[in-house]
Amino acid sequence: MTKKVLVLAETREGSLRNVSFEAIAAGKKIADGGEVVGVLIGEGVAGIANELIAYGADRVVTVEHPHLKTYTSDGFSQAFMAVVDQESPEAIVFGHTSLGKDLSPKIASKLQSGLISDVTEIEGAGDDAVFIRPIYSGKAFEKVKIKDGIVFVTIRPNNIAPLEKDGGRSGDVAAVSVDITNLRTIIKEVVRKSTEGVDLSEAKVVVAGGRGVKSEEGFEPLKELANLLGGAVGASRGACDAEYCDYSLQIGQTGKVVTPDLYIAAGISGAIQHLAGMSNSKVIVAINKDPEANIFKVADYGIVGDLFEVVPMLIEEFKALKV
Ligand code: FAD
């Protein structure tokens, strides 16, 4: 049976995040020929609705309100539930992002539905869709199927490929008006940390440093390598705890989960909690001076050596390749 699927789109600084397009591709599989409706919540977001249609949404519903300018779970849940009431979807897809992880359980409890979180792959389509998700910190995968009721999933960024953009597609864009009330939190101002370059959770290349980097300055060559490869810098908790870098860079069980095409781990031992955040990367390169380091067990390429010698060599080689 075909399904009507609501897909929550996410924006950052006025632009749609890539995970929104991946969520539409996931929605298409679940819809199995049914309708995929993009949902855009915020203030002044209607202008980007057509991009969702270009990436495969059949139409878009917007909810705009001054209280929705920045995310709060109270505000966004009222907005999203207003769309649910209007559309009566059979399935819902969110990104497994900070926002998606916060909002999805709240919506699931309001709908009294189940929730399949952190989906990395969808086999089959429609009623036969099987959702694959990592368990035991990525050591195993389980396959989940919904027997009845609303299909509600969050998808891990960088795993389900978006559909090709087609600027010639057209679809309806309509607004739902909601009175956002009873907010327990009002965001007055967002003070951003000065994060340079590419968003870590969506980066195609991640260069991560661990306690072996030894200091804040030790991260400079890693930043240079990441910039050269168009990627982002990440870190182990060991490096964050030692105050070599900010916790926003932490990758792992209690940090960010990343699945880039290339993950370079420098001076990271490969503790299970770190592997939980990066072991599904497509190609893993580990640099460690200890040949017995656990990280080599998950690495596709291992370099036994001092990172302060190896990373500058890589920088020189990549610079030479770009000439
Ligand atoms: P270390 O284990 O100290 O390893 C440093 C490595 O650098 C060593 O292998 C060493 O051989 C190598 N090295 C040293 N000098 C050099 C050099 N010059 N060149 C090359 N190699 C060098 N950790 C995370 O990363 N993410 C998490 O989300 C996370 N969550 C956790 C949650 C819980 C509940 C707990 C208990 C722990 C968690 N941890 C997490 C911590 C985790 O267990 C490890 O302590 C941590 O990952 C170790 O960081 P590290 O590999 O940088 O440091």
XYZ file of C-alpha atoms and ligand atoms in Angstrom:
376
model
C 0.000 0.000 0.000
C 1.290 3.477 -0.821
C 1.803 5.906 2.049
C 1.646 9.607 2.710
C 4.971 10.554 4.334
C 5.794 13.761 6.221
C 9.485 14.718 6.080
C 10.756 17.357 8.498
C 13.291 19.571 6.712
C 16.045 21.256 8.708
C 17.656 24.599 8.025
C 20.852 26.196 9.183
C 21.478 29.900 8.681
C 18.693 30.124 6.116
C 19.780 27.137 3.992
C 18.455 23.595 3.928
C 20.734 21.017 5.518
C 21.775 18.087 3.336
C 20.089 15.632 5.719
C 16.731 17.096 4.608
C 17.335 15.842 1.058
C 18.449 12.452 2.384
C 15.237 12.302 4.454
C 13.182 12.969 1.309
C 14.944 10.064 -0.442
C 14.103 7.860 2.569
C 10.519 9.186 2.492
C 10.199 8.207 -1.182
C 11.088 4.594 -0.367
C 8.594 4.447 2.486
C 5.899 6.173 0.378
C 6.334 3.546 -2.374
C 4.589 5.704 -4.944
C 2.570 7.633 -2.342
C 2.996 11.295 -1.479
C 6.060 12.830 0.179
C 5.258 16.110 1.928
C 8.143 18.317 3.092
C 7.542 20.240 6.334
C 9.413 23.498 6.866
C 9.159 25.123 10.286
C 10.687 28.493 11.147
C 10.428 32.148 10.250
C 10.887 33.308 6.667
C 11.431 29.763 5.401
C 8.885 29.632 2.566
C 11.488 30.938 0.089
C 13.476 27.697 0.228
C 10.488 25.339 -0.086
C 11.012 24.817 -3.824
C 14.423 23.283 -3.188
C 12.702 20.462 -1.291
C 10.489 19.882 -4.321
C 13.559 19.862 -6.595
C 14.953 17.065 -4.398
C 11.811 14.938 -4.647
C 9.126 16.298 -2.272
C 5.705 16.288 -3.957
C 4.590 19.365 -2.032
C 5.649 21.416 0.988
C 3.803 22.649 4.057
C 5.319 25.598 5.906
C 4.667 26.735 9.466
C 5.983 30.221 10.202
C 5.868 32.132 13.469
C 8.265 34.534 15.242
C 8.550 31.969 18.081
C 9.789 29.383 15.574
C 12.793 31.410 14.459
C 15.033 29.226 16.598
C 14.337 25.661 17.646
C 12.553 24.838 20.890
C 10.936 21.460 21.441
C 7.707 23.104 22.684
C 7.423 25.409 19.651
C 8.405 22.879 16.998
C 6.234 20.122 18.463
C 3.166 22.394 18.351
C 4.004 23.355 14.765
C 4.672 19.782 13.625
C 1.569 18.392 15.346
C -0.560 21.030 13.558
C 0.750 19.633 10.262
C 0.099 16.055 11.426
C -3.491 16.988 12.339
C -4.011 18.487 8.898
C -2.271 15.786 6.869
C -2.900 12.531 8.802
C 0.334 10.911 7.540
C 1.035 7.189 7.527
C 4.781 7.765 7.990
C 7.179 10.422 9.303
C 10.922 10.911 8.632
C 13.290 13.149 10.610
C 17.077 13.456 10.409
C 18.934 11.799 13.304
C 20.433 15.174 14.167
C 20.495 17.083 17.465
C 17.096 18.536 16.548
C 15.676 15.223 15.312
C 16.924 13.340 18.388
C 15.282 15.904 20.661
C 11.979 16.308 18.842
C 11.203 12.785 17.593
C 10.485 11.116 20.999
C 8.184 14.002 21.929
C 6.200 13.647 18.700
C 6.175 9.831 18.990
C 4.728 10.053 22.493
C 2.046 12.496 21.327
C 1.152 10.120 18.478
C 1.476 7.039 20.722
C 3.601 5.577 17.941
C 6.852 3.634 17.907
C 10.073 5.253 16.748
C 12.888 3.622 14.781
C 15.851 5.875 15.395
C 19.247 6.211 13.711
C 18.351 4.293 10.542
C 21.318 3.834 8.200
C 19.647 1.862 5.405
C 16.178 0.968 4.150
C 15.586 -2.347 2.380
C 12.413 -2.766 0.345
C 9.658 -0.167 0.156
C 6.196 0.715 1.463
C 4.672 -1.921 3.760
C 7.649 -4.192 3.093
C 10.247 -1.593 4.147
C 12.843 -2.985 6.550
C 14.865 -0.454 8.541
C 18.482 -1.207 9.392
C 20.052 0.469 12.422
C 23.238 -0.021 14.437
C 23.066 -1.488 17.951
C 25.643 -2.176 20.692
C 27.601 0.977 19.762
C 27.783 -0.044 16.106
C 29.055 -3.587 16.771
C 25.956 -5.112 15.176
C 22.991 -4.069 13.060
C 19.344 -4.939 13.584
C 16.556 -5.041 11.029
C 13.260 -3.564 12.161
C 9.852 -3.738 10.520
C 6.646 -2.000 11.584
C 3.605 -4.276 11.657
C 0.955 -1.583 11.985
C 0.497 2.040 12.958
C 2.528 5.070 11.929
C 6.014 4.394 10.560
C 8.241 6.941 12.322
C 11.981 6.921 11.619
C 15.006 9.146 12.086
C 17.804 8.672 9.554
C 21.523 9.017 10.263
C 23.108 11.799 8.131
C 25.413 10.757 5.270
C 24.012 7.246 4.844
C 21.010 7.433 2.511
C 21.890 9.169 -0.745
C 19.674 12.094 -1.746
C 17.870 11.943 -5.083
C 19.324 13.926 -7.933
C 18.195 17.560 -7.907
C 15.624 18.340 -10.620
C 14.952 22.074 -10.842
C 12.112 21.366 -13.314
C 9.889 19.654 -10.719
C 6.938 21.622 -9.384
C 4.647 21.183 -6.404
C 2.303 23.060 -4.133
C 3.686 25.140 -1.228
C 1.049 25.979 1.402
C 1.181 27.502 4.866
C -0.399 26.163 8.038
C -1.064 28.843 10.633
C -0.506 27.927 14.260
C -0.729 29.970 17.423
C 2.404 28.973 19.307
C 1.536 29.167 23.007
C 2.726 27.972 26.407
C 6.402 28.004 25.529
C 8.483 27.042 28.524
C 11.613 28.364 26.799
C 12.061 31.478 24.708
C 15.425 31.812 22.969
C 16.487 35.454 23.170
C 19.813 35.158 21.408
C 21.985 32.447 19.932
C 25.686 32.943 20.551
C 27.575 30.729 18.169
C 30.995 29.347 18.878
C 33.325 30.277 16.054
C 33.432 26.913 14.290
C 35.451 27.163 11.144
C 34.618 25.490 7.860
C 32.574 22.375 7.218
C 29.845 20.999 9.540
C 31.377 17.953 11.281
C 28.247 15.769 11.220
C 27.817 16.190 7.447
C 31.500 16.342 6.398
C 32.708 13.969 3.677
C 36.229 14.012 5.166
C 37.002 14.085 8.904
C 40.500 14.470 10.340
C 40.292 13.587 14.029
C 42.901 13.972 16.738
C 43.253 12.220 20.064
C 45.286 12.561 23.223
C 48.346 11.752 21.111
C 48.055 15.240 19.577
C 49.341 16.448 22.956
C 48.258 20.119 22.882
C 45.934 22.703 21.351
C 48.735 23.710 18.962
C 49.119 20.044 18.010
C 45.711 20.311 16.292
C 46.994 22.937 13.815
C 48.453 20.422 11.302
C 45.193 18.427 11.517
C 43.222 21.585 10.730
C 45.506 22.272 7.771
C 45.010 18.733 6.443
C 41.228 18.958 6.928
C 41.102 22.307 5.093
C 43.175 20.925 2.255
C 40.754 17.996 1.839
C 37.634 20.148 2.238
C 36.805 18.362 5.477
C 36.214 19.016 9.167
C 38.283 18.449 12.299
C 37.023 16.043 14.954
C 38.432 14.668 18.199
C 38.338 11.862 20.709
C 37.036 12.486 24.185
C 40.607 12.049 25.381
C 41.607 15.174 23.441
C 38.535 17.108 24.642
C 39.082 16.094 28.290
C 42.689 17.237 28.021
C 41.367 20.630 26.790
C 43.188 20.429 23.469
C 39.912 21.246 21.710
C 36.241 21.983 22.260
C 33.714 19.264 23.198
C 31.691 20.201 20.102
C 34.356 18.241 18.159
C 33.947 15.041 20.179
C 33.121 11.947 18.148
C 31.789 8.777 19.739
C 29.151 7.273 21.940
C 28.649 10.472 23.910
C 29.663 12.784 21.069
C 28.776 13.094 17.396
C 28.268 10.120 15.097
C 29.966 10.629 11.739
C 30.014 8.547 8.559
C 32.313 10.406 6.166
C 33.844 8.949 3.011
C 37.269 9.336 4.643
C 38.085 9.338 8.380
C 41.679 10.029 9.408
C 42.344 9.216 13.080
C 45.606 10.636 14.420
C 46.840 9.761 17.910
C 43.575 8.004 18.832
C 43.782 4.600 20.561
C 40.402 3.344 19.321
C 38.393 2.869 22.519
C 34.986 1.221 21.941
C 33.235 4.482 22.861
C 35.161 6.308 20.113
C 34.544 3.563 17.534
C 30.798 3.909 18.198
C 30.941 7.314 16.516
C 33.083 6.595 13.454
C 33.397 2.888 12.641
C 30.835 3.132 9.824
C 33.003 5.628 7.929
C 33.640 4.407 4.387
C 37.465 4.499 4.505
C 39.369 4.729 7.800
C 43.029 5.728 7.955
C 44.703 5.427 11.373
C 47.996 7.049 12.367
C 49.390 5.777 15.666
C 52.860 5.084 16.952
C 51.665 1.985 18.808
C 51.319 -0.919 16.317
C 49.003 -2.690 18.813
C 46.553 0.243 19.037
C 42.929 -0.904 18.818
C 42.142 1.657 16.107
C 44.083 -0.469 13.605
C 41.428 -3.201 13.992
C 38.840 -1.011 12.245
C 41.252 0.840 9.915
C 41.375 0.191 6.176
C 44.856 1.748 6.080
C 47.160 1.885 9.099
C 50.238 4.067 9.398
C 52.489 3.156 12.335
C 54.399 6.323 13.091
C 54.601 9.661 14.836
C 51.665 11.823 13.776
C 53.862 14.925 13.937
C 55.948 13.431 11.118
C 53.180 11.647 9.187
C 50.567 14.443 9.053
C 53.008 17.064 7.588
C 54.056 14.445 4.995
C 50.404 13.887 4.032
C 49.899 17.658 3.766
C 52.870 17.945 1.394
C 51.672 15.004 -0.713
C 48.106 16.337 -1.005
C 49.406 19.812 -1.845
C 51.570 18.292 -4.590
C 48.563 16.360 -5.943
C 46.498 19.548 -6.163
C 49.140 21.409 -8.218
P 44.310 7.514 24.499
O 43.541 6.281 24.769
O 45.196 8.028 25.567
O 45.167 7.243 23.181
C 46.127 8.101 22.667
C 46.778 7.372 21.516
O 47.706 8.243 20.887
C 47.569 6.128 21.924
O 47.102 5.002 21.167
C 49.013 6.458 21.573
O 49.744 5.322 21.094
C 48.829 7.487 20.489
N 49.942 8.435 20.349
C 50.563 9.152 21.326
N 51.480 9.979 20.793
C 51.437 9.783 19.460
C 52.143 10.338 18.366
N 53.074 11.304 18.532
N 51.869 9.899 17.113
C 50.934 8.930 16.908
N 50.241 8.359 17.915
C 50.469 8.792 19.170
N 35.756 8.573 23.936
C 35.530 9.149 22.737
O 36.457 9.359 21.925
N 34.251 9.515 22.387
C 33.191 9.314 23.190
O 32.066 9.676 22.826
C 33.408 8.698 24.452
N 32.376 8.449 25.289
C 32.629 7.780 26.471
C 31.546 7.418 27.285
C 31.781 6.733 28.458
C 30.617 6.343 29.315
C 33.104 6.404 28.820
C 33.363 5.623 30.072
C 34.169 6.757 28.040
C 33.948 7.451 26.844
N 35.003 7.824 26.017
C 34.745 8.370 24.798
C 36.414 7.696 26.443
C 37.132 6.498 25.880
O 36.917 5.373 26.707
C 38.646 6.763 25.795
O 39.123 7.116 27.070
C 39.026 7.874 24.817
O 38.426 7.651 23.560
C 40.539 7.892 24.663
O 40.913 8.949 23.839
P 42.255 8.842 22.979
O 42.211 7.652 22.092
O 42.469 10.177 22.352
O 43.375 8.720 24.115
